[in-house]
mmCIF file of C-alpha atoms in Angstrom:
data_model
loop_
_atom_site.group_PDB
_atom_site.id
_atom_site.type_symbol
_atom_site.label_atom_id
_atom_site.label_comp_id
_atom_site.label_asym_id
_atom_site.label_seq_id
_atom_site.Cartn_x
_atom_site.Cartn_y
_atom_site.Cartn_z
ATOM 1 C CA MET A 12 53.027 256.791 88.090
ATOM 2 C CA ASP A 13 54.775 258.968 90.432
ATOM 3 C CA LEU A 14 57.992 260.778 89.656
ATOM 4 C CA ARG A 15 59.896 258.671 92.058
ATOM 5 C CA THR A 16 58.836 255.400 90.502
ATOM 6 C CA GLN A 17 59.570 256.739 86.902
ATOM 7 C CA GLY A 18 62.972 257.907 87.993
ATOM 8 C CA THR A 19 63.869 254.439 89.325
ATOM 9 C CA LEU A 20 62.766 252.892 86.025
ATOM 10 C CA GLU A 21 64.674 255.368 83.967
ATOM 11 C CA ARG A 22 67.726 254.714 86.011
ATOM 12 C CA LEU A 23 67.305 250.868 85.634
ATOM 13 C CA LEU A 24 66.916 251.217 81.820
ATOM 14 C CA ARG A 25 70.282 253.172 81.776
ATOM 15 C CA GLN A 26 72.029 250.517 83.780
ATOM 16 C CA SER A 27 70.512 247.718 81.776
ATOM 17 C CA GLN A 28 71.887 248.899 78.447
ATOM 18 C CA GLY A 29 74.315 246.499 76.797
ATOM 19 C CA ARG A 30 73.594 243.698 79.367
ATOM 20 C CA ARG A 31 71.376 240.657 79.202
ATOM 21 C CA PRO A 32 67.560 241.018 79.062
ATOM 22 C CA LEU A 33 65.749 242.642 82.134
ATOM 23 C CA ALA A 34 64.256 240.116 84.401
ATOM 24 C CA ILE A 35 61.153 241.160 86.494
ATOM 25 C CA VAL A 36 60.466 239.257 89.703
ATOM 26 C CA MET A 37 56.868 239.684 91.061
ATOM 27 C CA GLY A 38 56.807 238.987 94.612
ATOM 28 C CA GLY A 39 59.215 239.612 97.420
ATOM 29 C CA SER A 40 58.814 236.620 99.730
ATOM 30 C CA VAL A 41 61.638 234.139 100.308
ATOM 31 C CA ASN A 42 60.614 232.566 97.012
ATOM 32 C CA GLY A 43 61.060 235.899 95.147
ATOM 33 C CA LEU A 44 64.288 236.450 97.084
ATOM 34 C CA SER A 45 65.727 233.103 95.668
ATOM 35 C CA PHE A 46 64.908 234.540 92.096
ATOM 36 C CA VAL A 47 66.722 237.918 92.683
ATOM 37 C CA ARG A 48 69.728 236.138 94.155
ATOM 38 C CA SER A 49 69.975 233.554 91.356
ATOM 39 C CA LEU A 50 69.517 236.051 88.452
ATOM 40 C CA GLY A 51 71.470 238.993 90.195
ATOM 41 C CA ARG A 52 74.525 236.889 90.754
ATOM 42 C CA ARG A 53 74.708 236.113 87.141
ATOM 43 C CA GLY A 54 74.787 239.844 86.274
ATOM 44 C CA ILE A 55 71.251 239.825 85.059
ATOM 45 C CA PRO A 56 69.485 243.195 85.762
ATOM 46 C CA THR A 57 66.707 242.524 87.912
ATOM 47 C CA LEU A 58 63.455 244.516 88.992
ATOM 48 C CA LEU A 59 61.422 243.150 91.996
ATOM 49 C CA LEU A 60 57.931 244.365 92.316
ATOM 50 C CA ASP A 61 55.574 243.919 95.332
ATOM 51 C CA SER A 62 52.865 245.660 97.420
ATOM 52 C CA GLU A 63 54.741 245.353 100.833
ATOM 53 C CA TYR A 64 58.334 245.290 102.209
ATOM 54 C CA LEU A 65 58.762 241.607 102.328
ATOM 55 C CA VAL A 66 62.161 239.963 102.985
ATOM 56 C CA GLY A 67 63.247 239.829 99.248
ATOM 57 C CA THR A 68 62.776 243.433 98.875
ATOM 58 C CA TYR A 69 65.891 244.188 100.959
ATOM 59 C CA SER A 70 68.287 242.233 98.487
ATOM 60 C CA ARG A 71 71.053 244.253 97.198
ATOM 61 C CA LEU A 72 71.125 242.143 93.958
ATOM 62 C CA GLY A 73 67.999 243.741 92.472
ATOM 63 C CA THR A 74 65.962 247.016 92.243
ATOM 64 C CA THR A 75 62.620 247.198 94.204
ATOM 65 C CA ILE A 76 59.573 249.190 93.598
ATOM 66 C CA ILE A 77 56.530 248.971 95.860
ATOM 67 C CA LEU A 78 52.995 249.273 94.162
ATOM 68 C CA PRO A 79 49.444 248.901 95.406
ATOM 69 C CA SER A 80 48.212 245.071 95.267
ATOM 70 C CA PRO A 81 47.741 243.925 91.748
ATOM 71 C CA SER A 82 44.345 242.400 92.727
ATOM 72 C CA LYS A 83 43.146 245.662 93.842
ATOM 73 C CA ASP A 84 44.851 248.055 91.299
ATOM 74 C CA PRO A 85 46.150 246.274 88.347
ATOM 75 C CA SER A 86 46.322 249.565 86.349
ATOM 76 C CA GLN A 87 49.307 250.744 88.327
ATOM 77 C CA TRP A 88 51.115 247.563 87.595
ATOM 78 C CA MET A 89 50.280 247.772 83.922
ATOM 79 C CA GLU A 90 51.413 251.366 83.682
ATOM 80 C CA VAL A 91 54.814 250.509 85.163
ATOM 81 C CA LEU A 92 55.338 247.331 83.108
ATOM 82 C CA GLU A 93 54.097 249.170 79.790
ATOM 83 C CA PHE A 94 56.310 252.157 80.539
ATOM 84 C CA LEU A 95 59.363 249.788 80.961
ATOM 85 C CA GLY A 96 58.531 247.387 78.255
ATOM 86 C CA SER A 97 58.114 250.018 75.602
ATOM 87 C CA ARG A 98 61.659 251.222 76.334
ATOM 88 C CA LEU A 99 63.442 247.825 76.369
ATOM 89 C CA ALA A 100 65.789 247.184 73.351
ATOM 90 C CA VAL A 101 65.008 243.424 73.658
ATOM 91 C CA PRO A 102 62.050 241.832 75.523
ATOM 92 C CA GLY A 103 62.537 241.260 79.004
ATOM 93 C CA VAL A 104 61.094 238.310 81.202
ATOM 94 C CA ILE A 105 58.600 238.052 83.984
ATOM 95 C CA PHE A 106 58.636 235.602 86.962
ATOM 96 C CA SER A 107 55.564 235.525 89.267
ATOM 97 C CA THR A 108 56.247 234.054 92.547
ATOM 98 C CA SER A 109 52.853 234.062 94.177
ATOM 99 C CA ASP A 110 49.262 233.118 93.162
ATOM 100 C CA ALA A 111 48.040 236.537 92.939
ATOM 101 C CA HIS A 112 50.841 237.688 90.621
ATOM 102 C CA GLY A 113 50.378 234.503 88.631
ATOM 103 C CA VAL A 114 46.734 235.249 88.214
ATOM 104 C CA PHE A 115 47.600 238.937 87.257
ATOM 105 C CA VAL A 116 50.062 237.775 84.614
ATOM 106 C CA SER A 117 47.785 235.371 83.000
ATOM 107 C CA HIS A 118 44.846 237.814 82.955
ATOM 108 C CA HIS A 119 46.925 240.489 81.155
ATOM 109 C CA ALA A 120 49.016 237.976 79.187
ATOM 110 C CA SER A 121 47.970 239.434 75.642
ATOM 111 C CA VAL A 122 49.338 242.958 76.661
ATOM 112 C CA LEU A 123 52.304 241.838 78.597
ATOM 113 C CA GLY A 124 53.310 239.643 75.637
ATOM 114 C CA ARG A 125 54.077 242.579 73.567
ATOM 115 C CA TYR A 126 57.091 243.571 75.662
ATOM 116 C CA PHE A 127 58.091 240.460 77.938
ATOM 117 C CA ARG A 128 58.635 236.612 77.647
ATOM 118 C CA PHE A 129 57.010 234.650 80.456
ATOM 119 C CA LEU A 130 55.645 231.067 80.729
ATOM 120 C CA VAL A 131 52.554 230.639 83.070
ATOM 121 C CA PRO A 132 49.651 228.280 82.867
ATOM 122 C CA SER A 133 46.783 229.685 80.602
ATOM 123 C CA ALA A 134 44.257 231.859 82.489
ATOM 124 C CA GLU A 135 41.823 228.845 82.332
ATOM 125 C CA THR A 136 44.428 226.323 83.823
ATOM 126 C CA THR A 137 45.347 228.958 86.586
ATOM 127 C CA ALA A 138 41.725 229.485 87.615
ATOM 128 C CA GLN A 139 41.236 225.624 87.711
ATOM 129 C CA ILE A 140 44.346 225.139 90.008
ATOM 130 C CA VAL A 141 43.803 228.197 92.195
ATOM 131 C CA ASP A 142 40.325 226.990 92.839
ATOM 132 C CA LYS A 143 40.745 223.983 95.106
ATOM 133 C CA LYS A 144 37.304 222.501 94.245
ATOM 134 C CA THR A 145 37.975 222.432 90.545
ATOM 135 C CA GLN A 146 41.620 221.247 91.220
ATOM 136 C CA TYR A 147 40.540 218.361 93.300
ATOM 137 C CA THR A 148 37.685 217.365 90.718
ATOM 138 C CA ILE A 149 40.117 217.172 87.996
ATOM 139 C CA ALA A 150 42.769 215.290 90.013
ATOM 140 C CA LYS A 151 40.185 212.726 90.994
ATOM 141 C CA SER A 152 39.059 212.158 87.479
ATOM 142 C CA VAL A 153 42.526 211.037 86.457
ATOM 143 C CA GLY A 154 42.972 208.720 89.492
ATOM 144 C CA ILE A 155 44.995 210.882 91.877
ATOM 145 C CA PRO A 156 44.169 210.021 95.461
ATOM 146 C CA ILE A 157 42.816 213.034 97.479
ATOM 147 C CA PRO A 158 41.784 213.426 101.143
ATOM 148 C CA GLN A 159 38.116 213.041 101.969
ATOM 149 C CA THR A 160 36.903 216.508 101.146
ATOM 150 C CA TYR A 161 33.415 218.363 101.244
ATOM 151 C CA PHE A 162 32.571 221.586 99.644
ATOM 152 C CA PRO A 163 29.363 222.794 101.494
ATOM 153 C CA LYS A 164 27.338 225.407 99.556
ATOM 154 C CA ASP A 165 25.674 226.659 102.772
ATOM 155 C CA LEU A 166 25.234 226.443 106.474
ATOM 156 C CA ASP A 167 22.518 223.917 106.146
ATOM 157 C CA GLU A 168 24.974 221.541 104.277
ATOM 158 C CA VAL A 169 27.618 222.309 106.881
ATOM 159 C CA ARG A 170 25.272 221.185 109.670
ATOM 160 C CA GLU A 171 24.149 218.018 107.624
ATOM 161 C CA ILE A 172 28.040 216.847 106.974
ATOM 162 C CA SER A 173 29.108 217.744 110.538
ATOM 163 C CA THR A 174 27.422 214.877 112.274
ATOM 164 C CA GLY A 175 29.241 212.274 110.165
ATOM 165 C CA PHE A 176 32.750 213.688 109.791
ATOM 166 C CA ILE A 177 35.881 212.330 111.569
ATOM 167 C CA TYR A 178 37.444 215.042 113.945
ATOM 168 C CA PRO A 179 39.807 216.737 114.060
ATOM 169 C CA CYS A 180 39.307 218.009 110.567
ATOM 170 C CA ILE A 181 40.411 221.282 108.782
ATOM 171 C CA VAL A 182 38.595 224.091 107.045
ATOM 172 C CA LYS A 183 40.237 226.027 104.245
ATOM 173 C CA PRO A 184 39.421 228.361 101.546
ATOM 174 C CA TYR A 185 38.944 227.192 97.804
ATOM 175 C CA LYS A 186 41.192 230.158 96.859
ATOM 176 C CA ALA A 187 43.920 230.633 99.349
ATOM 177 C CA HIS A 188 45.092 234.156 98.179
ATOM 178 C CA GLU A 189 41.492 235.443 98.506
ATOM 179 C CA GLY A 190 40.286 233.512 101.581
ATOM 180 C CA ARG A 191 43.067 233.571 104.189
ATOM 181 C CA GLY A 192 41.959 236.937 105.516
ATOM 182 C CA LYS A 193 38.744 235.515 106.728
ATOM 183 C CA ILE A 194 40.545 233.005 108.982
ATOM 184 C CA GLY A 195 43.128 235.231 110.413
ATOM 185 C CA ASN A 196 45.587 234.881 107.456
ATOM 186 C CA LYS A 197 46.079 231.346 108.164
ATOM 187 C CA LYS A 198 46.349 228.405 105.711
ATOM 188 C CA VAL A 199 43.632 226.340 107.602
ATOM 189 C CA VAL A 200 41.577 226.259 110.681
ATOM 190 C CA VAL A 201 41.662 223.038 112.736
ATOM 191 C CA VAL A 202 38.269 221.948 113.973
ATOM 192 C CA GLU A 203 37.900 219.621 116.837
ATOM 193 C CA ALA A 204 33.995 218.880 117.008
ATOM 194 C CA ALA A 205 30.867 219.129 115.047
ATOM 195 C CA GLU A 206 29.564 222.368 116.858
ATOM 196 C CA SER A 207 32.784 224.004 116.123
ATOM 197 C CA LEU A 208 32.677 223.233 112.498
ATOM 198 C CA VAL A 209 29.328 225.036 112.263
ATOM 199 C CA SER A 210 30.724 227.977 114.264
ATOM 200 C CA VAL A 211 33.646 228.370 111.934
ATOM 201 C CA PHE A 212 31.308 228.712 109.008
ATOM 202 C CA GLU A 213 29.072 231.078 110.834
ATOM 203 C CA SER A 214 32.149 233.351 111.525
ATOM 204 C CA ILE A 215 33.334 233.101 107.991
ATOM 205 C CA GLY A 216 29.924 234.259 106.666
ATOM 206 C CA GLY A 217 28.100 233.303 103.415
ATOM 207 C CA ALA A 218 29.895 235.332 101.125
ATOM 208 C CA GLU A 219 32.661 234.220 98.515
ATOM 209 C CA PRO A 220 35.256 232.969 98.627
ATOM 210 C CA ALA A 221 33.897 229.612 99.694
ATOM 211 C CA PHE A 222 35.499 227.237 102.074
ATOM 212 C CA MET A 223 35.882 223.436 102.164
ATOM 213 C CA VAL A 224 36.156 220.702 104.884
ATOM 214 C CA GLN A 225 38.876 218.132 104.678
ATOM 215 C CA GLU A 226 39.893 215.206 106.791
ATOM 216 C CA ILE A 227 43.517 215.278 108.297
ATOM 217 C CA ILE A 228 45.519 212.480 106.941
ATOM 218 C CA PRO A 229 47.439 210.926 109.799
ATOM 219 C CA GLY A 230 51.121 211.437 109.807
ATOM 220 C CA ALA A 231 53.931 213.749 111.013
ATOM 221 C CA ASP A 232 55.341 216.532 108.725
ATOM 222 C CA ASN A 233 57.979 214.335 107.236
ATOM 223 C CA THR A 234 55.201 212.449 105.412
ATOM 224 C CA LEU A 235 54.667 215.450 103.121
ATOM 225 C CA TYR A 236 56.366 215.078 99.725
ATOM 226 C CA GLY A 237 56.757 217.480 96.941
ATOM 227 C CA TYR A 238 57.155 217.407 93.086
ATOM 228 C CA LEU A 239 58.845 220.589 91.761
ATOM 229 C CA ALA A 240 59.193 221.172 88.292
ATOM 230 C CA PHE A 241 59.360 223.359 85.276
ATOM 231 C CA TRP A 242 57.314 222.373 82.112
ATOM 232 C CA ASP A 243 57.887 224.085 78.691
ATOM 233 C CA SER A 244 55.531 225.596 76.267
ATOM 234 C CA ASN A 245 55.063 222.200 74.494
ATOM 235 C CA HIS A 246 53.791 220.928 77.870
ATOM 236 C CA GLN A 247 56.845 218.735 78.460
ATOM 237 C CA GLU A 248 58.974 218.435 81.570
ATOM 238 C CA LEU A 249 62.183 220.300 81.314
ATOM 239 C CA ALA A 250 63.582 220.180 84.875
ATOM 240 C CA TRP A 251 62.239 218.600 88.144
ATOM 241 C CA LEU A 252 63.207 217.244 91.601
ATOM 242 C CA THR A 253 61.453 215.615 94.401
ATOM 243 C CA LYS A 254 61.631 216.666 98.168
ATOM 244 C CA ARG A 255 60.360 215.970 101.635
ATOM 245 C CA LYS A 256 59.301 218.300 104.521
ATOM 246 C CA LEU A 257 60.881 217.671 107.805
ATOM 247 C CA ARG A 258 59.319 220.407 109.773
ATOM 248 C CA GLN A 259 56.890 223.348 109.120
ATOM 249 C CA TYR A 260 55.855 226.533 110.548
ATOM 250 C CA PRO A 261 53.273 226.770 111.943
ATOM 251 C CA PRO A 262 53.848 223.116 112.854
ATOM 252 C CA HIS A 263 51.680 220.541 111.036
ATOM 253 C CA TYR A 264 49.761 223.097 108.831
ATOM 254 C CA GLY A 265 52.300 225.570 107.522
ATOM 255 C CA ASP A 266 55.087 226.211 105.144
ATOM 256 C CA GLY A 267 58.257 224.180 105.133
ATOM 257 C CA SER A 268 60.896 225.246 107.516
ATOM 258 C CA LEU A 269 63.260 222.296 107.308
ATOM 259 C CA GLN A 270 63.292 220.259 103.940
ATOM 260 C CA GLU A 271 65.458 217.952 102.044
ATOM 261 C CA THR A 272 65.662 216.598 98.393
ATOM 262 C CA ILE A 273 64.841 212.907 98.148
ATOM 263 C CA GLU A 274 64.302 210.305 95.510
ATOM 264 C CA CYS A 275 60.608 209.617 95.402
ATOM 265 C CA PRO A 276 59.457 208.101 91.960
ATOM 266 C CA GLU A 277 55.853 207.555 93.004
ATOM 267 C CA VAL A 278 55.398 211.313 93.753
ATOM 268 C CA ALA A 279 57.129 212.262 90.510
ATOM 269 C CA GLN A 280 54.887 209.995 88.498
ATOM 270 C CA LEU A 281 51.740 211.204 90.084
ATOM 271 C CA GLY A 282 52.864 214.899 89.526
ATOM 272 C CA ARG A 283 53.473 214.255 85.955
ATOM 273 C CA ARG A 284 50.022 212.536 85.363
ATOM 274 C CA LEU A 285 48.339 215.403 87.005
ATOM 275 C CA LEU A 286 50.017 218.171 84.960
ATOM 276 C CA GLN A 287 49.236 216.296 81.768
ATOM 277 C CA ALA A 288 45.559 216.440 82.796
ATOM 278 C CA PHE A 289 45.826 220.323 83.136
ATOM 279 C CA ASN A 290 47.979 220.601 79.782
ATOM 280 C CA TYR A 291 50.328 222.495 82.061
ATOM 281 C CA GLN A 292 53.322 224.872 81.222
ATOM 282 C CA GLY A 293 55.540 226.978 83.559
ATOM 283 C CA PHE A 294 56.754 226.498 87.130
ATOM 284 C CA VAL A 295 54.946 224.232 89.482
ATOM 285 C CA GLY A 296 55.030 222.791 93.046
ATOM 286 C CA ILE A 297 52.720 219.821 93.932
ATOM 287 C CA GLU A 298 52.564 218.514 97.525
ATOM 288 C CA PHE A 299 51.418 215.064 98.467
ATOM 289 C CA LYS A 300 51.077 213.422 101.955
ATOM 290 C CA PHE A 301 51.725 209.701 102.412
ATOM 291 C CA ASP A 302 48.876 207.864 103.830
ATOM 292 C CA ALA A 303 50.083 204.843 105.891
ATOM 293 C CA ARG A 304 46.518 203.600 106.031
ATOM 294 C CA ASP A 305 46.654 202.396 102.457
ATOM 295 C CA GLY A 306 50.061 203.167 101.270
ATOM 296 C CA THR A 307 48.903 206.110 98.848
ATOM 297 C CA TYR A 308 50.293 209.577 98.288
ATOM 298 C CA ARG A 309 47.286 211.973 98.493
ATOM 299 C CA LEU A 310 47.219 215.247 96.771
ATOM 300 C CA MET A 311 47.441 218.326 99.227
ATOM 301 C CA GLU A 312 47.772 221.035 96.660
ATOM 302 C CA ILE A 313 49.066 222.418 93.486
ATOM 303 C CA ASN A 314 50.964 225.752 93.301
ATOM 304 C CA PRO A 315 51.178 227.091 89.814
ATOM 305 C CA ARG A 316 54.585 228.616 90.467
ATOM 306 C CA THR A 317 57.632 228.010 92.289
ATOM 307 C CA VAL A 318 57.320 227.557 96.163
ATOM 308 C CA SER A 319 58.777 229.205 99.328
ATOM 309 C CA GLY A 320 61.667 226.484 99.472
ATOM 310 C CA ASN A 321 62.708 227.334 96.021
ATOM 311 C CA GLN A 322 66.207 227.889 97.366
ATOM 312 C CA LEU A 323 66.461 224.121 97.936
ATOM 313 C CA CYS A 324 66.101 223.506 94.382
ATOM 314 C CA ILE A 325 68.870 225.885 93.506
ATOM 315 C CA SER A 326 71.251 224.542 95.976
ATOM 316 C CA ALA A 327 70.539 220.995 94.876
ATOM 317 C CA GLY A 328 71.588 221.851 91.278
ATOM 318 C CA VAL A 329 68.079 222.709 89.684
ATOM 319 C CA ASP A 330 68.221 226.358 89.357
ATOM 320 C CA PHE A 331 64.753 227.107 88.260
ATOM 321 C CA PRO A 332 65.331 230.956 87.901
ATOM 322 C CA GLY A 333 68.273 230.444 85.730
ATOM 323 C CA ILE A 334 66.592 227.652 83.665
ATOM 324 C CA GLY A 335 63.544 229.679 83.193
ATOM 325 C CA TYR A 336 65.570 232.749 82.126
ATOM 326 C CA GLN A 337 67.690 230.627 79.846
ATOM 327 C CA TYR A 338 64.637 229.051 78.239
ATOM 328 C CA LEU A 339 62.661 232.215 77.703
ATOM 329 C CA THR A 340 65.583 234.488 76.560
ATOM 330 C CA GLY A 341 67.709 231.996 74.593
ATOM 331 C CA CYS A 342 70.788 233.191 76.495
ATOM 332 C CA ASN A 343 73.157 230.516 77.326
ATOM 333 C CA LEU A 344 73.712 230.576 80.982
ATOM 334 C CA GLY A 345 75.588 227.220 80.977
ATOM 335 C CA ILE A 346 72.834 225.445 82.782
ATOM 336 C CA ASP A 347 71.808 221.743 81.980
ATOM 337 C CA PRO A 348 68.225 221.550 82.825
ATOM 338 C CA ALA A 349 68.307 217.666 82.495
ATOM 339 C CA ARG A 350 71.177 217.585 85.051
ATOM 340 C CA PRO A 351 69.817 215.230 87.942
ATOM 341 C CA PHE A 352 69.214 216.851 91.140
ATOM 342 C CA GLU A 353 71.540 216.138 94.292
ATOM 343 C CA ARG A 354 69.932 213.919 96.780
ATOM 344 C CA GLY A 355 70.072 214.506 100.484
ATOM 345 C CA VAL A 356 70.412 218.410 100.288
ATOM 346 C CA ARG A 357 69.025 220.049 103.395
ATOM 347 C CA TYR A 358 67.461 223.440 103.435
ATOM 348 C CA VAL A 359 66.376 225.705 106.328
ATOM 349 C CA ASN A 360 64.268 228.848 106.497
ATOM 350 C CA GLU A 361 65.887 230.397 109.428
ATOM 351 C CA GLU A 362 63.046 232.566 110.712
ATOM 352 C CA TRP A 363 60.284 229.932 110.310
ATOM 353 C CA ASP A 364 62.368 227.050 111.744
ATOM 354 C CA PHE A 365 63.264 228.917 114.919
ATOM 355 C CA LYS A 366 59.643 229.733 115.490
ATOM 356 C CA ALA A 367 58.687 226.170 114.674
ATOM 357 C CA TYR A 368 61.262 225.035 117.266
ATOM 358 C CA LEU A 369 59.687 227.487 119.922
ATOM 359 C CA ALA A 370 56.124 226.102 119.132
ATOM 360 C CA LEU A 371 57.173 222.582 119.412
ATOM 361 C CA ARG A 372 59.265 223.038 122.591
ATOM 362 C CA ARG A 373 56.233 224.537 124.185
ATOM 363 C CA SER A 374 54.231 221.416 123.266
ATOM 364 C CA GLY A 375 57.056 219.044 124.368
ATOM 365 C CA GLU A 376 57.628 217.711 120.750
ATOM 366 C CA LEU A 377 61.115 219.029 120.304
ATOM 367 C CA SER A 378 64.018 219.629 122.521
ATOM 368 C CA LEU A 379 66.779 222.230 121.986
ATOM 369 C CA ARG A 380 69.428 219.413 121.534
ATOM 370 C CA SER A 381 67.187 217.611 118.931
ATOM 371 C CA TRP A 382 66.559 220.931 116.991
ATOM 372 C CA ARG A 383 70.148 221.715 116.842
ATOM 373 C CA HIS A 384 70.976 218.267 115.725
ATOM 374 C CA SER A 385 68.334 218.586 112.914
ATOM 375 C CA ILE A 386 69.798 221.733 111.208
ATOM 376 C CA ARG A 387 73.362 220.348 111.039
ATOM 377 C CA GLY A 388 74.627 219.762 107.598
ATOM 378 C CA VAL A 389 72.158 222.433 106.021
ATOM 379 C CA LYS A 390 73.340 223.398 102.656
ATOM 380 C CA ALA A 391 70.619 225.771 101.590
ATOM 381 C CA ASN A 392 69.492 228.913 103.626
ATOM 382 C CA ALA A 393 66.574 230.761 102.761
ATOM 383 C CA LEU A 394 67.689 234.050 104.417
ATOM 384 C CA TRP A 395 71.491 234.145 104.912
ATOM 385 C CA ALA A 396 73.917 234.917 102.370
ATOM 386 C CA SER A 397 77.475 236.366 102.795
ATOM 387 C CA ASP A 398 77.229 238.410 99.618
ATOM 388 C CA ASP A 399 73.499 239.527 100.504
ATOM 389 C CA PRO A 400 73.064 239.883 104.198
ATOM 390 C CA MET A 401 70.362 242.411 104.536
ATOM 391 C CA PRO A 402 67.428 240.041 104.175
ATOM 392 C CA LEU A 403 68.530 238.076 107.350
ATOM 393 C CA LEU A 404 69.592 241.098 109.195
ATOM 394 C CA VAL A 405 66.276 242.954 108.523
ATOM 395 C CA THR A 406 64.430 239.760 109.696
ATOM 396 C CA VAL A 407 66.409 239.720 112.950
ATOM 397 C CA TYR A 408 65.805 243.389 113.535
ATOM 398 C CA ARG A 409 62.069 242.814 112.955
ATOM 399 C CA ALA A 410 61.924 239.964 115.357
ATOM 400 C CA LEU A 411 63.760 241.828 118.161
ATOM 401 C CA ARG A 412 61.700 244.871 117.591
ATOM 402 C CA ALA A 413 58.527 242.722 117.943
ATOM 403 C CA PHE A 414 59.902 241.053 121.107
ATOM 404 C CA LEU A 415 60.737 244.452 122.813
ATOM 405 C CA ARG A 416 57.349 245.798 121.861
ATOM 406 C CA GLY A 417 55.749 242.829 123.590
ATOM 407 C CA ILE A 418 57.965 243.253 126.649
ATOM 408 C CA LEU A 419 57.003 247.027 126.897
ATOM 409 C CA ALA A 420 53.257 246.248 126.452
ATOM 410 C CA ILE A 421 53.270 243.751 129.281
ATOM 411 C CA THR A 422 55.473 246.199 131.513
ATOM 412 C CA GLY A 423 52.938 248.994 130.635
ATOM 413 C CA ARG A 424 50.015 246.805 131.777
ATOM 414 C CA ASP A 425 51.839 245.689 134.867
ATOM 415 C CA SER A 426 52.550 249.343 135.888
ATOM 416 C CA LYS A 427 48.943 250.337 135.445
ATOM 417 C CA ARG A 428 48.000 247.602 137.834
ATOM 418 C CA GLY A 429 50.484 248.881 140.267
ATOM 419 C CA TRP A 430 52.550 245.529 140.133
#
C-alpha cells in the first residue's frame, strides 16, 4: 500500500471516530453514486473504492480511493480492507455495486467477515447467476419463461444452428463482466444473417468466456420490466419494488435511461419464485420482457446486486442503501423496509437519455418535442443533485471535451487535405 492511500485511510479513521459504522461502497458508477449519496446524507462515513474515475468518485459525500481492478489484483484490495478493518472500533459494512465487486466479496467472504458486515449471495449462487448458461438452466427448471437461447460449444455448432435461427438475433457473453471486452465493450452484438453469426464467433475466437445466441423478443423498450429487491439472510424478501423501462441507451440493448415505478404483480411473483430457487440473499435486480406473442414475461437477466437505476428506488421510497445499512448494523435510521413503494415515479439518467435521444432522432424514432415531453415530471435524477453537483458537472465537462476533440480531429484531417 502506498503512503498516499495509507494517509487517506488514517484520516478517514480519525474522522469516523464516534460516528456510525463505516460504509464501504465498491464501484463508482451511477449505482455506486446512489449509495454514497444516500449514506453520506445521513452522516454515515463512506469510502468508495474503484479502479477508475467513474461518476461516483466525484461525489463530495464520500472519500474515494482508486485501486487496480479487483479481478486482476485482489491482493491490493485485501490489503486496504484488512488495514482498515483491523483498526475499526466496530465492524463496518460493505456494499458491492458491480458483478466484479460482488464476485470479489463472495470469494473473500471468510476473511472480510472478520471486520465487516455484508450480505451477498454465496460464492456458489453468485457463480450460478453470473454465468448466464447456468442461470437460464435453473430458471427454466422452475418454470420461468426464457427466450430461445443456444449455447454453442464451438464453431461447428454455430454453423449448425445458424441455418435454422430466426434473424435478427443477438450474441452476448455468458459472463458479462468478463466477455464484453471481446465485443467492443457492448452488452450484445445484433446479428442480421447466418453468415454474420458465424463471422461474429470467428472474430471472438474459441477461448473463454463463452458466448450465447439468443432470439430477440419483439417489443419496444417499454416492454422491459424489473423486480428489484433486498432479501435477508433467512432468504426472505425484506423490501422490493417493480419498475418499467421507457428508454435505454444504447437504444433497444442498453441500460435504462428513462424508467418509472409501476405495479406489476406478475413480474414480482416470477422474481420471487426465481430467487427461492437460488436460495437467495442480498440485493437483486431481475429483468423480464413482456412477450405479446403468448402473454408471458420472459427472463432477460438477473443482476446479483442493485442496478444502475438504483436512485429510482430511493426516490420512490425504497432506500436500498439505507435499508441494507440498517439491517447489517442494527442502527435505527428510521426506515420502514415494508413501506410500499410510490407508483409512477420517473427517473432519468441525464447523460444516457440525452445520448439515447440523439440516436433515436437520427433513426427518426424520436423528435425533440417528444423527448422533452417524456422527461417532464421526472422526480429522480441519476446525476444532478443540488447538494452534490460535481458528478453532473464532470459528466458535462467530459462530454464537451470529447465533442471538441472530435471537431479538432475533423478540422485537422480537413486541413491536411487542403480543404
